[in-house]
mmCIF file of C-alpha atoms in Angstrom:
data_model
loop_
_atom_site.group_PDB
_atom_site.id
_atom_site.type_symbol
_atom_site.label_atom_id
_atom_site.label_comp_id
_atom_site.label_asym_id
_atom_site.label_seq_id
_atom_site.Cartn_x
_atom_site.Cartn_y
_atom_site.Cartn_z
ATOM 1 C CA LYS A 271 -21.523 28.729 -1.481
ATOM 2 C CA GLN A 272 -19.004 28.323 -3.890
ATOM 3 C CA TYR A 273 -15.031 26.963 -2.577
ATOM 4 C CA LEU A 274 -12.664 29.529 -4.344
ATOM 5 C CA ALA A 275 -9.351 27.981 -2.625
ATOM 6 C CA PRO A 276 -7.690 25.368 -5.547
ATOM 7 C CA PRO A 277 -8.853 21.612 -5.491
ATOM 8 C CA LEU A 278 -6.412 18.848 -3.146
ATOM 9 C CA ARG A 279 -4.840 16.418 -5.566
ATOM 10 C CA VAL A 280 -3.815 13.299 -3.712
ATOM 11 C CA ILE A 281 -2.634 10.343 -5.384
ATOM 12 C CA GLY A 282 -1.444 7.102 -4.246
ATOM 13 C CA THR A 283 -0.384 3.559 -5.205
ATOM 14 C CA PRO A 284 -3.152 1.058 -5.864
ATOM 15 C CA PRO A 285 -3.238 -0.615 -2.596
ATOM 16 C CA LEU A 286 -3.778 2.809 -0.931
ATOM 17 C CA ALA A 287 -5.978 4.727 -3.037
ATOM 18 C CA GLN A 288 -8.424 1.439 -2.655
ATOM 19 C CA GLN A 289 -7.983 0.681 1.294
ATOM 20 C CA LEU A 290 -6.861 3.677 3.056
ATOM 21 C CA LEU A 291 -7.534 7.023 0.551
ATOM 22 C CA PRO A 292 -11.349 6.458 0.637
ATOM 23 C CA HIS A 293 -11.981 6.529 4.503
ATOM 24 C CA SER A 294 -9.403 9.651 5.284
ATOM 25 C CA ILE A 295 -10.888 11.714 2.050
ATOM 26 C CA ALA A 296 -14.380 10.815 3.906
ATOM 27 C CA ALA A 297 -13.332 11.978 7.060
ATOM 28 C CA LEU A 298 -11.460 15.581 5.661
ATOM 29 C CA ARG A 299 -14.813 15.833 4.011
ATOM 30 C CA ARG A 300 -16.188 16.783 7.135
ATOM 31 C CA ARG A 301 -14.263 18.989 7.938
ATOM 32 C CA PHE A 302 -13.867 20.748 4.963
ATOM 33 C CA PRO A 303 -17.275 20.368 3.458
ATOM 34 C CA ASP A 304 -16.729 22.027 0.106
ATOM 35 C CA ALA A 305 -13.109 21.513 -0.576
ATOM 36 C CA PRO A 306 -12.828 19.828 -4.051
ATOM 37 C CA CYS A 307 -10.822 16.734 -3.939
ATOM 38 C CA THR A 308 -9.261 14.548 -7.266
ATOM 39 C CA LEU A 309 -7.709 10.813 -6.140
ATOM 40 C CA LEU A 310 -5.912 9.037 -8.526
ATOM 41 C CA SER A 311 -3.891 5.911 -8.303
ATOM 42 C CA GLN A 312 -0.608 5.808 -10.067
ATOM 43 C CA PRO A 313 2.827 3.229 -9.042
ATOM 44 C CA THR A 314 5.440 5.304 -7.120
ATOM 45 C CA ARG A 315 7.824 6.603 -9.941
ATOM 46 C CA GLU A 316 4.384 8.272 -11.438
ATOM 47 C CA ILE A 317 3.701 9.772 -8.141
ATOM 48 C CA VAL A 318 6.902 11.361 -8.193
ATOM 49 C CA ARG A 319 6.293 12.774 -11.850
ATOM 50 C CA SER A 320 3.011 14.183 -10.866
ATOM 51 C CA LEU A 321 4.581 15.969 -8.052
ATOM 52 C CA LEU A 322 7.663 17.326 -9.767
ATOM 53 C CA LEU A 323 5.027 18.323 -12.455
ATOM 54 C CA ARG A 324 2.833 20.180 -9.813
ATOM 55 C CA GLU A 325 -0.272 18.122 -10.982
ATOM 56 C CA SER A 326 -0.497 16.640 -7.552
ATOM 57 C CA ASP A 327 -0.073 18.035 -3.736
ATOM 58 C CA LEU A 328 0.148 15.193 -1.844
ATOM 59 C CA GLY A 329 1.364 11.522 -2.712
ATOM 60 C CA LEU A 330 1.742 8.360 -1.022
ATOM 61 C CA SER A 331 3.612 5.148 -1.154
ATOM 62 C CA LEU A 332 4.863 1.957 0.013
ATOM 63 C CA HIS A 333 8.216 2.959 -1.416
ATOM 64 C CA ASP A 334 10.581 6.041 -0.866
ATOM 65 C CA PRO A 335 11.485 7.008 -4.299
ATOM 66 C CA GLU A 336 14.839 8.600 -2.730
ATOM 67 C CA HIS A 337 14.526 11.762 -4.966
ATOM 68 C CA ALA A 338 16.181 14.732 -4.192
ATOM 69 C CA ASP A 339 13.281 16.921 -5.232
ATOM 70 C CA VAL A 340 10.752 15.073 -3.310
ATOM 71 C CA ASP A 341 10.249 15.087 0.705
ATOM 72 C CA CYS A 342 9.458 11.504 2.211
ATOM 73 C CA GLN A 343 7.760 10.959 5.706
ATOM 74 C CA VAL A 344 7.773 7.782 7.192
ATOM 75 C CA ILE A 345 3.856 8.083 8.587
ATOM 76 C CA ALA A 346 3.049 4.514 9.670
ATOM 77 C CA GLN A 347 4.477 1.013 9.747
ATOM 78 C CA GLY A 348 2.933 -2.374 9.290
ATOM 79 C CA LYS A 349 4.172 -6.157 8.397
ATOM 80 C CA LEU A 350 4.178 -7.868 4.549
ATOM 81 C CA GLN A 351 0.977 -10.306 5.292
ATOM 82 C CA LEU A 352 0.639 -13.826 3.664
ATOM 83 C CA LEU A 353 -2.603 -14.137 1.998
ATOM 84 C CA ALA A 354 -3.969 -17.666 1.454
ATOM 85 C CA PRO A 355 -7.213 -19.422 0.598
ATOM 86 C CA HIS A 356 -9.990 -19.843 3.337
ATOM 87 C CA GLY A 357 -8.703 -23.074 5.774
ATOM 88 C CA TRP A 358 -5.275 -22.884 4.372
ATOM 89 C CA LEU A 359 -4.113 -21.636 7.861
ATOM 90 C CA GLN A 360 -4.350 -23.882 10.975
ATOM 91 C CA PRO A 361 -7.255 -22.068 13.665
ATOM 92 C CA LYS A 362 -5.098 -19.632 15.480
ATOM 93 C CA GLN A 363 -2.040 -19.887 13.817
ATOM 94 C CA LYS A 364 -0.390 -16.353 14.282
ATOM 95 C CA TYR A 365 2.357 -15.838 11.047
ATOM 96 C CA VAL A 366 4.124 -18.223 8.485
ATOM 97 C CA SER A 367 7.709 -18.697 8.483
ATOM 98 C CA VAL A 368 8.931 -18.187 5.237
ATOM 99 C CA GLN A 369 10.639 -21.361 5.145
ATOM 100 C CA ASP A 370 7.229 -23.045 5.242
ATOM 101 C CA LEU A 371 6.516 -21.376 1.653
ATOM 102 C CA ALA A 372 9.054 -23.732 0.120
ATOM 103 C CA GLY A 373 7.500 -25.648 -2.988
ATOM 104 C CA GLN A 374 4.226 -23.432 -2.839
ATOM 105 C CA SER A 375 2.173 -22.300 -5.438
ATOM 106 C CA MET A 376 2.327 -18.700 -5.296
ATOM 107 C CA VAL A 377 0.704 -15.488 -7.203
ATOM 108 C CA GLY A 378 3.864 -12.952 -8.508
ATOM 109 C CA LEU A 379 4.316 -9.807 -8.929
ATOM 110 C CA ASP A 380 5.106 -8.179 -12.421
ATOM 111 C CA GLY A 381 7.882 -5.870 -13.207
ATOM 112 C CA HIS A 382 7.463 -3.538 -9.963
ATOM 113 C CA ASP A 383 10.111 -3.251 -7.188
ATOM 114 C CA PRO A 384 9.426 -5.543 -4.651
ATOM 115 C CA LEU A 385 8.351 -4.119 -1.295
ATOM 116 C CA SER A 386 11.332 -5.959 0.068
ATOM 117 C CA PRO A 387 14.449 -6.934 -1.658
ATOM 118 C CA ALA A 388 15.642 -8.964 1.252
ATOM 119 C CA LEU A 389 12.597 -10.872 1.191
ATOM 120 C CA GLU A 390 12.448 -11.200 -2.240
ATOM 121 C CA THR A 391 16.210 -12.895 -2.115
ATOM 122 C CA LYS A 392 14.993 -15.554 0.274
ATOM 123 C CA LEU A 393 12.294 -16.161 -1.698
ATOM 124 C CA GLN A 394 14.304 -17.128 -4.732
ATOM 125 C CA ALA A 395 16.591 -19.074 -2.597
ATOM 126 C CA LEU A 396 13.443 -21.642 -1.009
ATOM 127 C CA ARG A 397 13.904 -25.489 -2.201
ATOM 128 C CA PRO A 398 12.169 -26.858 -3.356
ATOM 129 C CA ALA A 399 11.675 -23.825 -5.669
ATOM 130 C CA LEU A 400 8.118 -20.862 -5.428
ATOM 131 C CA VAL A 401 6.123 -22.380 -8.385
ATOM 132 C CA ILE A 402 4.507 -18.739 -10.201
ATOM 133 C CA GLN A 403 2.554 -19.489 -12.751
ATOM 134 C CA THR A 404 0.918 -16.679 -12.950
ATOM 135 C CA ARG A 405 2.541 -12.294 -12.447
ATOM 136 C CA VAL A 406 0.104 -9.863 -11.986
ATOM 137 C CA GLN A 407 0.213 -5.733 -11.688
ATOM 138 C CA THR A 408 -1.107 -4.979 -8.328
ATOM 139 C CA HIS A 409 -1.301 -6.708 -4.675
ATOM 140 C CA GLN A 410 -5.142 -5.816 -5.435
ATOM 141 C CA MET A 411 -4.778 -8.350 -8.217
ATOM 142 C CA MET A 412 -2.491 -10.874 -6.621
ATOM 143 C CA ARG A 413 -5.496 -11.111 -3.993
ATOM 144 C CA SER A 414 -8.370 -11.741 -6.936
ATOM 145 C CA MET A 415 -5.654 -14.481 -7.942
ATOM 146 C CA VAL A 416 -5.809 -15.895 -4.566
ATOM 147 C CA GLU A 417 -9.360 -15.544 -4.089
ATOM 148 C CA ALA A 418 -9.800 -17.184 -7.474
ATOM 149 C CA GLY A 419 -7.329 -20.173 -6.061
ATOM 150 C CA GLU A 420 -4.251 -19.665 -7.969
ATOM 151 C CA GLY A 421 -2.281 -20.209 -4.948
ATOM 152 C CA LEU A 422 -0.941 -17.828 -2.205
ATOM 153 C CA ALA A 423 0.787 -13.968 -2.624
ATOM 154 C CA ILE A 424 2.827 -11.774 -0.254
ATOM 155 C CA VAL A 425 0.905 -8.282 -0.098
ATOM 156 C CA ASP A 426 1.165 -5.118 1.964
ATOM 157 C CA PRO A 427 -0.971 -5.008 5.322
ATOM 158 C CA PHE A 428 -3.616 -2.686 3.690
ATOM 159 C CA THR A 429 -4.201 -5.493 0.854
ATOM 160 C CA ALA A 430 -4.257 -8.235 3.858
ATOM 161 C CA LEU A 431 -7.058 -5.714 5.580
ATOM 162 C CA GLY A 432 -9.351 -5.817 2.697
ATOM 163 C CA ALA A 433 -8.834 -9.780 1.867
ATOM 164 C CA LYS A 434 -9.204 -10.755 5.076
ATOM 165 C CA SER A 435 -12.728 -8.818 5.569
ATOM 166 C CA SER A 436 -13.371 -10.639 2.038
ATOM 167 C CA GLY A 437 -12.731 -14.189 4.035
ATOM 168 C CA LEU A 438 -9.345 -14.824 2.711
ATOM 169 C CA ASP A 439 -7.007 -16.526 5.751
ATOM 170 C CA VAL A 440 -4.007 -13.970 6.389
ATOM 171 C CA CYS A 441 -1.145 -13.459 8.617
ATOM 172 C CA PRO A 442 2.250 -11.555 9.003
ATOM 173 C CA LEU A 443 5.437 -14.059 7.875
ATOM 174 C CA ALA A 444 8.248 -14.376 10.493
ATOM 175 C CA PRO A 445 10.608 -13.248 10.518
ATOM 176 C CA ALA A 446 8.596 -9.994 10.440
ATOM 177 C CA VAL A 447 8.830 -8.098 7.528
ATOM 178 C CA PRO A 448 8.239 -4.247 8.216
ATOM 179 C CA ILE A 449 7.076 -2.023 5.225
ATOM 180 C CA CYS A 450 6.394 1.593 5.774
ATOM 181 C CA LEU A 451 3.565 4.268 4.785
ATOM 182 C CA TYR A 452 5.569 7.123 3.166
ATOM 183 C CA ALA A 453 4.018 10.645 2.515
ATOM 184 C CA LEU A 454 5.137 12.175 -0.308
ATOM 185 C CA THR A 455 5.203 16.215 -1.347
ATOM 186 C CA LEU A 456 7.286 18.527 -3.163
ATOM 187 C CA LYS A 457 10.226 19.925 -1.198
ATOM 188 C CA ASN A 458 10.218 23.866 -0.258
ATOM 189 C CA ALA A 459 6.782 23.655 -1.247
ATOM 190 C CA GLU A 460 4.185 24.939 1.786
ATOM 191 C CA PRO A 461 1.357 22.723 2.200
ATOM 192 C CA SER A 462 -2.395 24.297 2.395
ATOM 193 C CA PRO A 463 -4.412 23.638 5.618
ATOM 194 C CA ALA A 464 -6.292 21.177 3.480
ATOM 195 C CA VAL A 465 -3.389 19.295 3.102
ATOM 196 C CA GLN A 466 -2.045 19.373 5.928
ATOM 197 C CA ALA A 467 -5.375 17.785 7.885
ATOM 198 C CA LEU A 468 -5.469 15.287 5.530
ATOM 199 C CA LEU A 469 -2.083 14.078 6.247
ATOM 200 C CA ALA A 470 -3.245 14.173 9.634
ATOM 201 C CA ILE A 471 -6.418 12.041 9.452
ATOM 202 C CA ILE A 472 -4.327 9.760 6.690
ATOM 203 C CA THR A 473 -1.501 9.742 9.683
ATOM 204 C CA GLU A 474 -4.692 8.324 12.340
ATOM 205 C CA GLN A 475 -6.302 6.374 10.353
ATOM 206 C CA ALA A 476 -3.299 4.048 8.657
ATOM 207 C CA VAL A 477 -1.867 3.453 12.222
ATOM 208 C CA ALA A 478 -5.275 2.497 13.666
ATOM 209 C CA MET A 479 -5.875 0.421 10.650
ATOM 210 C CA LEU A 480 -2.166 -1.330 10.918
ATOM 211 C CA SER A 481 -2.062 -2.194 14.539
ATOM 212 C CA SER A 482 -5.938 -3.509 14.724
#
């Protein structure tokens, strides 16, 4: 049987395309078994461009692009997390204070908007200063560098979930640095039933993942 509706085109930033969207699309497939689906991974500015050109139906990001032609809806909230090599945290340690990072070797993020400009300012003010020898492009790459022994990293909660299951030490910063998951759609575009269903699934999965 051929599915006649247009394919569902979803675009997310790398942490979401890696951790959250595969499970959500698999859950959607059980409800719309014949719906074709395309999943892309791009930074937020490319997601906005893709929506404006009508190349995508739904975008997911941890940044609000604040664009006049894009609807931006908060669908879940989490906290930024510290990644550390296994055994770096004390047993049962619940959080790490930003002050405790002074002088530590950290993996940096290259050229992208920080998830929290306020946190960036605090980190830059630490004395002794952070030692950042390596900068990478995505949170996923930051996780890989921590696994390789290149220091600590501060990442989004979705990347942290994958890192925890692979054996790294993970805990939130204190004071907590909140982070939002945004669903991006073109203003005045009527979402299809498949898009509405996927958004409901993503919201449910994200809330469950972030509260675990």
